[in-house]
């Protein structure tokens, strides 16, 4: 049995992963990192995280695709996700609101 909560941090920006790693480990969490969605799916298999902090915009496979993959698998469909997308300006506000609306609808319809 694990004594620490394990958090998977998934972000293509290394500085974001480092920042979240430093904050979370200082609070006593065990942190596993992945730089894209494909690596995240591999880390989920290995680490069995309690929570996944998942960036939306990444190369190879984005955050929403990762959620879809995990929600379709009986072993991982109950996982918890947080989407700390680090956007640099306001140009994506409408798109992000749309993504969150669709994500909420997707998750609600799966419950």
PDB file of N, CA, C and O in Angstrom, residues 1-78:
ATOM      1  N   UNK A   1       0.837  -1.190   0.000  1.00  0.00           N
ATOM      2  CA  UNK A   1       0.000   0.000   0.000  1.00  0.00           C
ATOM      3  C   UNK A   1       0.877   1.248   0.000  1.00  0.00           C
ATOM      4  O   UNK A   1       1.830   1.347   0.764  1.00  0.00           O
ATOM      5  N   UNK A   2       0.539   2.204  -0.875  1.00  0.00           N
ATOM      6  CA  UNK A   2       1.305   3.443  -0.948  1.00  0.00           C
ATOM      7  C   UNK A   2       0.974   4.353   0.216  1.00  0.00           C
ATOM      8  O   UNK A   2      -0.180   4.456   0.631  1.00  0.00           O
ATOM      9  N   UNK A   3       1.987   5.050   0.705  1.00  0.00           N
ATOM     10  CA  UNK A   3       1.746   5.992   1.789  1.00  0.00           C
ATOM     11  C   UNK A   3       1.504   7.403   1.281  1.00  0.00           C
ATOM     12  O   UNK A   3       0.892   8.209   1.955  1.00  0.00           O
ATOM     13  N   UNK A   4       1.974   7.713   0.076  1.00  0.00           N
ATOM     14  CA  UNK A   4       1.811   9.050  -0.485  1.00  0.00           C
ATOM     15  C   UNK A   4       0.826   9.027  -1.646  1.00  0.00           C
ATOM     16  O   UNK A   4       0.731   8.049  -2.377  1.00  0.00           O
ATOM     17  N   UNK A   5       0.139  10.130  -1.806  1.00  0.00           N
ATOM     18  CA  UNK A   5      -0.705  10.310  -2.978  1.00  0.00           C
ATOM     19  C   UNK A   5       0.204  10.544  -4.176  1.00  0.00           C
ATOM     20  O   UNK A   5       1.121  11.366  -4.113  1.00  0.00           O
ATOM     21  N   UNK A   6      -0.047   9.834  -5.257  1.00  0.00           N
ATOM     22  CA  UNK A   6       0.758   9.978  -6.469  1.00  0.00           C
ATOM     23  C   UNK A   6       0.007  10.842  -7.473  1.00  0.00           C
ATOM     24  O   UNK A   6      -1.161  10.592  -7.769  1.00  0.00           O
ATOM     25  N   UNK A   7       0.703  11.857  -7.990  1.00  0.00           N
ATOM     26  CA  UNK A   7       0.127  12.771  -8.973  1.00  0.00           C
ATOM     27  C   UNK A   7       0.949  12.695 -10.243  1.00  0.00           C
ATOM     28  O   UNK A   7       2.171  12.835 -10.209  1.00  0.00           O
ATOM     29  N   UNK A   8       0.278  12.474 -11.350  1.00  0.00           N
ATOM     30  CA  UNK A   8       0.927  12.484 -12.660  1.00  0.00           C
ATOM     31  C   UNK A   8       0.781  13.880 -13.246  1.00  0.00           C
ATOM     32  O   UNK A   8      -0.335  14.375 -13.415  1.00  0.00           O
ATOM     33  N   UNK A   9       1.904  14.526 -13.531  1.00  0.00           N
ATOM     34  CA  UNK A   9       1.934  15.853 -14.134  1.00  0.00           C
ATOM     35  C   UNK A   9       2.281  15.681 -15.604  1.00  0.00           C
ATOM     36  O   UNK A   9       3.347  15.162 -15.934  1.00  0.00           O
ATOM     37  N   UNK A  10       1.371  16.117 -16.477  1.00  0.00           N
ATOM     38  CA  UNK A  10       1.556  15.950 -17.915  1.00  0.00           C
ATOM     39  C   UNK A  10       1.537  17.326 -18.574  1.00  0.00           C
ATOM     40  O   UNK A  10       0.511  18.017 -18.556  1.00  0.00           O
ATOM     41  N   UNK A  11       2.678  17.723 -19.133  1.00  0.00           N
ATOM     42  CA  UNK A  11       2.791  19.019 -19.803  1.00  0.00           C
ATOM     43  C   UNK A  11       3.988  18.969 -20.732  1.00  0.00           C
ATOM     44  O   UNK A  11       5.035  18.434 -20.352  1.00  0.00           O
ATOM     45  N   UNK A  12       3.841  19.511 -21.926  1.00  0.00           N
ATOM     46  CA  UNK A  12       4.959  19.506 -22.869  1.00  0.00           C
ATOM     47  C   UNK A  12       6.006  20.560 -22.532  1.00  0.00           C
ATOM     48  O   UNK A  12       7.129  20.487 -23.015  1.00  0.00           O
ATOM     49  N   UNK A  13       5.673  21.514 -21.682  1.00  0.00           N
ATOM     50  CA  UNK A  13       6.632  22.538 -21.256  1.00  0.00           C
ATOM     51  C   UNK A  13       7.364  22.054 -20.006  1.00  0.00           C
ATOM     52  O   UNK A  13       6.754  21.885 -18.941  1.00  0.00           O
ATOM     53  N   UNK A  14       8.653  21.840 -20.151  1.00  0.00           N
ATOM     54  CA  UNK A  14       9.447  21.325 -19.031  1.00  0.00           C
ATOM     55  C   UNK A  14       9.380  22.236 -17.812  1.00  0.00           C
ATOM     56  O   UNK A  14       9.279  21.766 -16.679  1.00  0.00           O
ATOM     57  N   UNK A  15       9.406  23.549 -18.032  1.00  0.00           N
ATOM     58  CA  UNK A  15       9.392  24.473 -16.880  1.00  0.00           C
ATOM     59  C   UNK A  15       8.099  24.334 -16.077  1.00  0.00           C
ATOM     60  O   UNK A  15       8.102  24.477 -14.858  1.00  0.00           O
ATOM     61  N   UNK A  16       6.988  24.055 -16.751  1.00  0.00           N
ATOM     62  CA  UNK A  16       5.723  23.848 -16.032  1.00  0.00           C
ATOM     63  C   UNK A  16       5.764  22.565 -15.213  1.00  0.00           C
ATOM     64  O   UNK A  16       5.293  22.530 -14.077  1.00  0.00           O
ATOM     65  N   UNK A  17       6.328  21.508 -15.807  1.00  0.00           N
ATOM     66  CA  UNK A  17       6.453  20.244 -15.063  1.00  0.00           C
ATOM     67  C   UNK A  17       7.350  20.424 -13.842  1.00  0.00           C
ATOM     68  O   UNK A  17       7.037  19.922 -12.756  1.00  0.00           O
ATOM     69  N   UNK A  18       8.451  21.124 -14.022  1.00  0.00           N
ATOM     70  CA  UNK A  18       9.377  21.349 -12.902  1.00  0.00           C
ATOM     71  C   UNK A  18       8.703  22.155 -11.803  1.00  0.00           C
ATOM     72  O   UNK A  18       8.808  21.828 -10.612  1.00  0.00           O
ATOM     73  N   UNK A  19       7.990  23.227 -12.178  1.00  0.00           N
ATOM     74  CA  UNK A  19       7.320  24.065 -11.195  1.00  0.00           C
ATOM     75  C   UNK A  19       6.291  23.257 -10.407  1.00  0.00           C
ATOM     76  O   UNK A  19       6.277  23.287  -9.170  1.00  0.00           O
ATOM     77  N   UNK A  20       5.446  22.510 -11.126  1.00  0.00           N
ATOM     78  CA  UNK A  20       4.438  21.705 -10.430  1.00  0.00           C
ATOM     79  C   UNK A  20       5.080  20.616  -9.581  1.00  0.00           C
ATOM     80  O   UNK A  20       4.628  20.338  -8.469  1.00  0.00           O
ATOM     81  N   UNK A  21       6.133  19.998 -10.094  1.00  0.00           N
ATOM     82  CA  UNK A  21       6.859  18.984  -9.330  1.00  0.00           C
ATOM     83  C   UNK A  21       7.384  19.570  -8.017  1.00  0.00           C
ATOM     84  O   UNK A  21       7.208  18.967  -6.949  1.00  0.00           O
ATOM     85  N   UNK A  22       8.013  20.725  -8.091  1.00  0.00           N
ATOM     86  CA  UNK A  22       8.567  21.351  -6.887  1.00  0.00           C
ATOM     87  C   UNK A  22       7.484  21.691  -5.865  1.00  0.00           C
ATOM     88  O   UNK A  22       7.639  21.436  -4.663  1.00  0.00           O
ATOM     89  N   UNK A  23       6.390  22.252  -6.341  1.00  0.00           N
ATOM     90  CA  UNK A  23       5.290  22.613  -5.442  1.00  0.00           C
ATOM     91  C   UNK A  23       4.685  21.368  -4.793  1.00  0.00           C
ATOM     92  O   UNK A  23       4.490  21.310  -3.571  1.00  0.00           O
ATOM     93  N   UNK A  24       4.403  20.378  -5.604  1.00  0.00           N
ATOM     94  CA  UNK A  24       3.721  19.186  -5.091  1.00  0.00           C
ATOM     95  C   UNK A  24       4.607  18.332  -4.191  1.00  0.00           C
ATOM     96  O   UNK A  24       4.144  17.844  -3.154  1.00  0.00           O
ATOM     97  N   UNK A  25       5.876  18.151  -4.560  1.00  0.00           N
ATOM     98  CA  UNK A  25       6.758  17.357  -3.703  1.00  0.00           C
ATOM     99  C   UNK A  25       7.009  18.063  -2.375  1.00  0.00           C
ATOM    100  O   UNK A  25       7.141  17.402  -1.345  1.00  0.00           O
ATOM    101  N   UNK A  26       7.039  19.404  -2.391  1.00  0.00           N
ATOM    102  CA  UNK A  26       7.227  20.130  -1.130  1.00  0.00           C
ATOM    103  C   UNK A  26       6.032  19.954  -0.196  1.00  0.00           C
ATOM    104  O   UNK A  26       6.148  20.148   1.013  1.00  0.00           O
ATOM    105  N   UNK A  27       4.884  19.575  -0.760  1.00  0.00           N
ATOM    106  CA  UNK A  27       3.683  19.321   0.036  1.00  0.00           C
ATOM    107  C   UNK A  27       3.514  17.842   0.386  1.00  0.00           C
ATOM    108  O   UNK A  27       2.492  17.442   0.942  1.00  0.00           O
ATOM    109  N   UNK A  28       4.505  17.028   0.013  1.00  0.00           N
ATOM    110  CA  UNK A  28       4.489  15.629   0.402  1.00  0.00           C
ATOM    111  C   UNK A  28       3.908  14.653  -0.608  1.00  0.00           C
ATOM    112  O   UNK A  28       3.741  13.473  -0.309  1.00  0.00           O
ATOM    113  N   UNK A  29       3.596  15.128  -1.812  1.00  0.00           N
ATOM    114  CA  UNK A  29       3.052  14.240  -2.837  1.00  0.00           C
ATOM    115  C   UNK A  29       4.182  13.572  -3.611  1.00  0.00           C
ATOM    116  O   UNK A  29       5.251  14.128  -3.771  1.00  0.00           O
ATOM    117  N   UNK A  30       3.903  12.376  -4.100  1.00  0.00           N
ATOM    118  CA  UNK A  30       4.818  11.718  -5.026  1.00  0.00           C
ATOM    119  C   UNK A  30       4.412  12.166  -6.425  1.00  0.00           C
ATOM    120  O   UNK A  30       3.232  12.137  -6.775  1.00  0.00           O
ATOM    121  N   UNK A  31       5.390  12.605  -7.229  1.00  0.00           N
ATOM    122  CA  UNK A  31       5.088  13.146  -8.552  1.00  0.00           C
ATOM    123  C   UNK A  31       5.760  12.306  -9.630  1.00  0.00           C
ATOM    124  O   UNK A  31       6.926  11.951  -9.521  1.00  0.00           O
ATOM    125  N   UNK A  32       4.979  11.991 -10.649  1.00  0.00           N
ATOM    126  CA  UNK A  32       5.461  11.325 -11.847  1.00  0.00           C
ATOM    127  C   UNK A  32       5.181  12.292 -12.988  1.00  0.00           C
ATOM    128  O   UNK A  32       4.154  12.972 -12.989  1.00  0.00           O
ATOM    129  N   UNK A  33       6.103  12.363 -13.961  1.00  0.00           N
ATOM    130  CA  UNK A  33       5.950  13.331 -15.037  1.00  0.00           C
ATOM    131  C   UNK A  33       5.887  12.668 -16.403  1.00  0.00           C
ATOM    132  O   UNK A  33       6.457  11.599 -16.610  1.00  0.00           O
ATOM    133  N   UNK A  34       5.190  13.352 -17.333  1.00  0.00           N
ATOM    134  CA  UNK A  34       5.156  12.941 -18.735  1.00  0.00           C
ATOM    135  C   UNK A  34       5.112  14.206 -19.583  1.00  0.00           C
ATOM    136  O   UNK A  34       4.483  15.187 -19.200  1.00  0.00           O
ATOM    137  N   UNK A  35       5.772  14.146 -20.747  1.00  0.00           N
ATOM    138  CA  UNK A  35       5.860  15.333 -21.599  1.00  0.00           C
ATOM    139  C   UNK A  35       4.822  15.391 -22.716  1.00  0.00           C
ATOM    140  O   UNK A  35       4.742  16.380 -23.426  1.00  0.00           O
ATOM    141  N   UNK A  36       4.020  14.351 -22.860  1.00  0.00           N
ATOM    142  CA  UNK A  36       2.933  14.389 -23.838  1.00  0.00           C
ATOM    143  C   UNK A  36       1.910  13.315 -23.485  1.00  0.00           C
ATOM    144  O   UNK A  36       2.094  12.537 -22.549  1.00  0.00           O
ATOM    145  N   UNK A  37       0.828  13.288 -24.250  1.00  0.00           N
ATOM    146  CA  UNK A  37      -0.255  12.360 -23.953  1.00  0.00           C
ATOM    147  C   UNK A  37       0.119  10.896 -24.088  1.00  0.00           C
ATOM    148  O   UNK A  37      -0.340  10.057 -23.309  1.00  0.00           O
ATOM    149  N   UNK A  38       0.936  10.588 -25.074  1.00  0.00           N
ATOM    150  CA  UNK A  38       1.353   9.196 -25.267  1.00  0.00           C
ATOM    151  C   UNK A  38       2.164   8.705 -24.074  1.00  0.00           C
ATOM    152  O   UNK A  38       1.928   7.621 -23.542  1.00  0.00           O
ATOM    153  N   UNK A  39       3.107   9.526 -23.635  1.00  0.00           N
ATOM    154  CA  UNK A  39       3.895   9.170 -22.442  1.00  0.00           C
ATOM    155  C   UNK A  39       3.002   9.109 -21.205  1.00  0.00           C
ATOM    156  O   UNK A  39       3.225   8.290 -20.318  1.00  0.00           O
ATOM    157  N   UNK A  40       1.987   9.971 -21.149  1.00  0.00           N
ATOM    158  CA  UNK A  40       1.077   9.956 -20.001  1.00  0.00           C
ATOM    159  C   UNK A  40       0.376   8.619 -19.873  1.00  0.00           C
ATOM    160  O   UNK A  40       0.263   8.069 -18.767  1.00  0.00           O
ATOM    161  N   UNK A  41      -0.088   8.081 -21.002  1.00  0.00           N
ATOM    162  CA  UNK A  41      -0.768   6.779 -20.959  1.00  0.00           C
ATOM    163  C   UNK A  41       0.179   5.682 -20.472  1.00  0.00           C
ATOM    164  O   UNK A  41      -0.231   4.791 -19.719  1.00  0.00           O
ATOM    165  N   UNK A  42       1.446   5.766 -20.859  1.00  0.00           N
ATOM    166  CA  UNK A  42       2.442   4.799 -20.369  1.00  0.00           C
ATOM    167  C   UNK A  42       2.645   4.957 -18.868  1.00  0.00           C
ATOM    168  O   UNK A  42       2.716   3.965 -18.135  1.00  0.00           O
ATOM    169  N   UNK A  43       2.746   6.217 -18.395  1.00  0.00           N
ATOM    170  CA  UNK A  43       2.983   6.470 -16.968  1.00  0.00           C
ATOM    171  C   UNK A  43       1.787   6.024 -16.127  1.00  0.00           C
ATOM    172  O   UNK A  43       1.958   5.546 -15.008  1.00  0.00           O
ATOM    173  N   UNK A  44       0.586   6.182 -16.654  1.00  0.00           N
ATOM    174  CA  UNK A  44      -0.609   5.744 -15.933  1.00  0.00           C
ATOM    175  C   UNK A  44      -0.528   4.254 -15.672  1.00  0.00           C
ATOM    176  O   UNK A  44      -0.816   3.777 -14.570  1.00  0.00           O
ATOM    177  N   UNK A  45      -0.129   3.518 -16.678  1.00  0.00           N
ATOM    178  CA  UNK A  45       0.001   2.060 -16.550  1.00  0.00           C
ATOM    179  C   UNK A  45       1.022   1.690 -15.464  1.00  0.00           C
ATOM    180  O   UNK A  45       0.777   0.818 -14.644  1.00  0.00           O
ATOM    181  N   UNK A  46       2.157   2.387 -15.464  1.00  0.00           N
ATOM    182  CA  UNK A  46       3.244   2.081 -14.527  1.00  0.00           C
ATOM    183  C   UNK A  46       2.982   2.591 -13.113  1.00  0.00           C
ATOM    184  O   UNK A  46       3.186   1.876 -12.145  1.00  0.00           O
ATOM    185  N   UNK A  47       2.559   3.856 -13.006  1.00  0.00           N
ATOM    186  CA  UNK A  47       2.501   4.519 -11.695  1.00  0.00           C
ATOM    187  C   UNK A  47       1.145   4.429 -11.008  1.00  0.00           C
ATOM    188  O   UNK A  47       1.061   4.644  -9.803  1.00  0.00           O
ATOM    189  N   UNK A  48       0.066   4.160 -11.759  1.00  0.00           N
ATOM    190  CA  UNK A  48      -1.280   4.147 -11.194  1.00  0.00           C
ATOM    191  C   UNK A  48      -1.518   5.384 -10.310  1.00  0.00           C
ATOM    192  O   UNK A  48      -1.757   5.274  -9.100  1.00  0.00           O
ATOM    193  N   UNK A  49      -1.459   6.578 -10.904  1.00  0.00           N
ATOM    194  CA  UNK A  49      -1.597   7.804 -10.105  1.00  0.00           C
ATOM    195  C   UNK A  49      -2.991   7.961  -9.516  1.00  0.00           C
ATOM    196  O   UNK A  49      -3.970   7.409 -10.037  1.00  0.00           O
ATOM    197  N   UNK A  50      -3.053   8.728  -8.434  1.00  0.00           N
ATOM    198  CA  UNK A  50      -4.336   9.035  -7.803  1.00  0.00           C
ATOM    199  C   UNK A  50      -5.026  10.197  -8.510  1.00  0.00           C
ATOM    200  O   UNK A  50      -6.255  10.267  -8.548  1.00  0.00           O
ATOM    201  N   UNK A  51      -4.227  11.120  -9.034  1.00  0.00           N
ATOM    202  CA  UNK A  51      -4.721  12.313  -9.714  1.00  0.00           C
ATOM    203  C   UNK A  51      -3.811  12.581 -10.905  1.00  0.00           C
ATOM    204  O   UNK A  51      -2.609  12.328 -10.839  1.00  0.00           O
ATOM    205  N   UNK A  52      -4.393  13.129 -11.978  1.00  0.00           N
ATOM    206  CA  UNK A  52      -3.610  13.497 -13.153  1.00  0.00           C
ATOM    207  C   UNK A  52      -3.805  14.985 -13.416  1.00  0.00           C
ATOM    208  O   UNK A  52      -4.937  15.439 -13.589  1.00  0.00           O
ATOM    209  N   UNK A  53      -2.712  15.746 -13.412  1.00  0.00           N
ATOM    210  CA  UNK A  53      -2.723  17.147 -13.824  1.00  0.00           C
ATOM    211  C   UNK A  53      -2.334  17.147 -15.296  1.00  0.00           C
ATOM    212  O   UNK A  53      -1.217  16.771 -15.637  1.00  0.00           O
ATOM    213  N   UNK A  54      -3.225  17.578 -16.151  1.00  0.00           N
ATOM    214  CA  UNK A  54      -3.100  17.319 -17.576  1.00  0.00           C
ATOM    215  C   UNK A  54      -3.247  18.591 -18.391  1.00  0.00           C
ATOM    216  O   UNK A  54      -4.283  19.252 -18.343  1.00  0.00           O
ATOM    217  N   UNK A  55      -2.206  18.926 -19.148  1.00  0.00           N
ATOM    218  CA  UNK A  55      -2.261  20.072 -20.047  1.00  0.00           C
ATOM    219  C   UNK A  55      -3.172  19.740 -21.224  1.00  0.00           C
ATOM    220  O   UNK A  55      -3.244  18.587 -21.663  1.00  0.00           O
ATOM    221  N   UNK A  56      -3.874  20.727 -21.736  1.00  0.00           N
ATOM    222  CA  UNK A  56      -4.764  20.504 -22.873  1.00  0.00           C
ATOM    223  C   UNK A  56      -4.014  20.441 -24.196  1.00  0.00           C
ATOM    224  O   UNK A  56      -4.297  19.605 -25.036  1.00  0.00           O
ATOM    225  N   UNK A  57      -3.068  21.332 -24.377  1.00  0.00           N
ATOM    226  CA  UNK A  57      -2.383  21.481 -25.660  1.00  0.00           C
ATOM    227  C   UNK A  57      -0.989  20.884 -25.588  1.00  0.00           C
ATOM    228  O   UNK A  57      -0.108  21.450 -24.954  1.00  0.00           O
ATOM    229  N   UNK A  58      -0.833  19.747 -26.253  1.00  0.00           N
ATOM    230  CA  UNK A  58       0.470  19.077 -26.288  1.00  0.00           C
ATOM    231  C   UNK A  58       0.647  18.419 -27.651  1.00  0.00           C
ATOM    232  O   UNK A  58      -0.337  18.072 -28.296  1.00  0.00           O
ATOM    233  N   UNK A  59       1.902  18.224 -28.056  1.00  0.00           N
ATOM    234  CA  UNK A  59       2.128  17.492 -29.309  1.00  0.00           C
ATOM    235  C   UNK A  59       1.817  16.002 -29.126  1.00  0.00           C
ATOM    236  O   UNK A  59       1.731  15.520 -27.996  1.00  0.00           O
ATOM    237  N   UNK A  60       1.642  15.323 -30.221  1.00  0.00           N
ATOM    238  CA  UNK A  60       1.396  13.881 -30.268  1.00  0.00           C
ATOM    239  C   UNK A  60      -0.001  13.489 -29.797  1.00  0.00           C
ATOM    240  O   UNK A  60      -0.702  12.800 -30.494  1.00  0.00           O
ATOM    241  N   UNK A  61      -0.380  13.892 -28.610  1.00  0.00           N
ATOM    242  CA  UNK A  61      -1.713  13.596 -28.084  1.00  0.00           C
ATOM    243  C   UNK A  61      -2.034  14.622 -27.001  1.00  0.00           C
ATOM    244  O   UNK A  61      -1.311  14.744 -26.019  1.00  0.00           O
ATOM    245  N   UNK A  62      -3.104  15.363 -27.186  1.00  0.00           N
ATOM    246  CA  UNK A  62      -3.493  16.392 -26.225  1.00  0.00           C
ATOM    247  C   UNK A  62      -4.238  15.837 -25.034  1.00  0.00           C
ATOM    248  O   UNK A  62      -4.567  14.641 -24.960  1.00  0.00           O
ATOM    249  N   UNK A  63      -4.529  16.709 -24.088  1.00  0.00           N
ATOM    250  CA  UNK A  63      -5.169  16.312 -22.851  1.00  0.00           C
ATOM    251  C   UNK A  63      -6.541  15.687 -23.003  1.00  0.00           C
ATOM    252  O   UNK A  63      -6.871  14.715 -22.326  1.00  0.00           O
ATOM    253  N   UNK A  64      -7.364  16.244 -23.897  1.00  0.00           N
ATOM    254  CA  UNK A  64      -8.697  15.681 -24.072  1.00  0.00           C
ATOM    255  C   UNK A  64      -8.646  14.281 -24.655  1.00  0.00           C
ATOM    256  O   UNK A  64      -9.445  13.413 -24.276  1.00  0.00           O
ATOM    257  N   UNK A  65      -7.694  14.036 -25.553  1.00  0.00           N
ATOM    258  CA  UNK A  65      -7.540  12.691 -26.105  1.00  0.00           C
ATOM    259  C   UNK A  65      -7.114  11.697 -25.030  1.00  0.00           C
ATOM    260  O   UNK A  65      -7.570  10.551 -25.022  1.00  0.00           O
ATOM    261  N   UNK A  66      -6.249  12.149 -24.126  1.00  0.00           N
ATOM    262  CA  UNK A  66      -5.821  11.283 -23.014  1.00  0.00           C
ATOM    263  C   UNK A  66      -7.028  10.921 -22.151  1.00  0.00           C
ATOM    264  O   UNK A  66      -7.227   9.755 -21.798  1.00  0.00           O
ATOM    265  N   UNK A  67      -7.850  11.914 -21.840  1.00  0.00           N
ATOM    266  CA  UNK A  67      -9.034  11.656 -21.016  1.00  0.00           C
ATOM    267  C   UNK A  67      -9.949  10.663 -21.714  1.00  0.00           C
ATOM    268  O   UNK A  67     -10.439   9.715 -21.089  1.00  0.00           O
ATOM    269  N   UNK A  68     -10.177  10.863 -23.002  1.00  0.00           N
ATOM    270  CA  UNK A  68     -11.040   9.933 -23.744  1.00  0.00           C
ATOM    271  C   UNK A  68     -10.503   8.504 -23.677  1.00  0.00           C
ATOM    272  O   UNK A  68     -11.251   7.561 -23.452  1.00  0.00           O
ATOM    273  N   UNK A  69      -9.194   8.363 -23.890  1.00  0.00           N
ATOM    274  CA  UNK A  69      -8.579   7.021 -23.842  1.00  0.00           C
ATOM    275  C   UNK A  69      -8.772   6.380 -22.471  1.00  0.00           C
ATOM    276  O   UNK A  69      -9.125   5.211 -22.368  1.00  0.00           O
ATOM    277  N   UNK A  70      -8.511   7.153 -21.421  1.00  0.00           N
ATOM    278  CA  UNK A  70      -8.599   6.604 -20.070  1.00  0.00           C
ATOM    279  C   UNK A  70     -10.039   6.319 -19.658  1.00  0.00           C
ATOM    280  O   UNK A  70     -10.302   5.355 -18.929  1.00  0.00           O
ATOM    281  N   UNK A  71     -10.974   7.141 -20.112  1.00  0.00           N
ATOM    282  CA  UNK A  71     -12.383   6.938 -19.760  1.00  0.00           C
ATOM    283  C   UNK A  71     -12.969   5.712 -20.457  1.00  0.00           C
ATOM    284  O   UNK A  71     -13.972   5.174 -20.010  1.00  0.00           O
ATOM    285  N   UNK A  72     -12.352   5.274 -21.538  1.00  0.00           N
ATOM    286  CA  UNK A  72     -12.840   4.097 -22.254  1.00  0.00           C
ATOM    287  C   UNK A  72     -12.313   2.785 -21.670  1.00  0.00           C
ATOM    288  O   UNK A  72     -12.784   1.717 -22.039  1.00  0.00           O
ATOM    289  N   UNK A  73     -11.362   2.867 -20.759  1.00  0.00           N
ATOM    290  CA  UNK A  73     -10.754   1.681 -20.163  1.00  0.00           C
ATOM    291  C   UNK A  73     -11.345   1.460 -18.769  1.00  0.00           C
ATOM    292  O   UNK A  73     -11.320   2.366 -17.930  1.00  0.00           O
ATOM    293  N   UNK A  74     -11.873   0.289 -18.516  1.00  0.00           N
ATOM    294  CA  UNK A  74     -12.485  -0.004 -17.211  1.00  0.00           C
ATOM    295  C   UNK A  74     -11.517   0.192 -16.047  1.00  0.00           C
ATOM    296  O   UNK A  74     -11.933   0.559 -14.951  1.00  0.00           O
ATOM    297  N   UNK A  75     -10.226  -0.045 -16.271  1.00  0.00           N
ATOM    298  CA  UNK A  75      -9.232   0.089 -15.194  1.00  0.00           C
ATOM    299  C   UNK A  75      -8.962   1.544 -14.836  1.00  0.00           C
ATOM    300  O   UNK A  75      -8.525   1.834 -13.730  1.00  0.00           O
ATOM    301  N   UNK A  76      -9.223   2.467 -15.760  1.00  0.00           N
ATOM    302  CA  UNK A  76      -8.842   3.862 -15.531  1.00  0.00           C
ATOM    303  C   UNK A  76     -10.001   4.849 -15.651  1.00  0.00           C
ATOM    304  O   UNK A  76      -9.798   6.042 -15.463  1.00  0.00           O
ATOM    305  N   UNK A  77     -11.204   4.372 -15.902  1.00  0.00           N
ATOM    306  CA  UNK A  77     -12.306   5.302 -16.149  1.00  0.00           C
ATOM    307  C   UNK A  77     -12.714   6.121 -14.924  1.00  0.00           C
ATOM    308  O   UNK A  77     -13.346   7.151 -15.060  1.00  0.00           O
ATOM    309  N   UNK A  78     -12.297   5.715 -13.735  1.00  0.00           N
ATOM    310  CA  UNK A  78     -12.649   6.475 -12.534  1.00  0.00           C
ATOM    311  C   UNK A  78     -11.562   7.460 -12.107  1.00  0.00           C
ATOM    312  O   UNK A  78     -11.696   8.113 -11.082  1.00  0.00           O
TER     313      UNK A  78
END
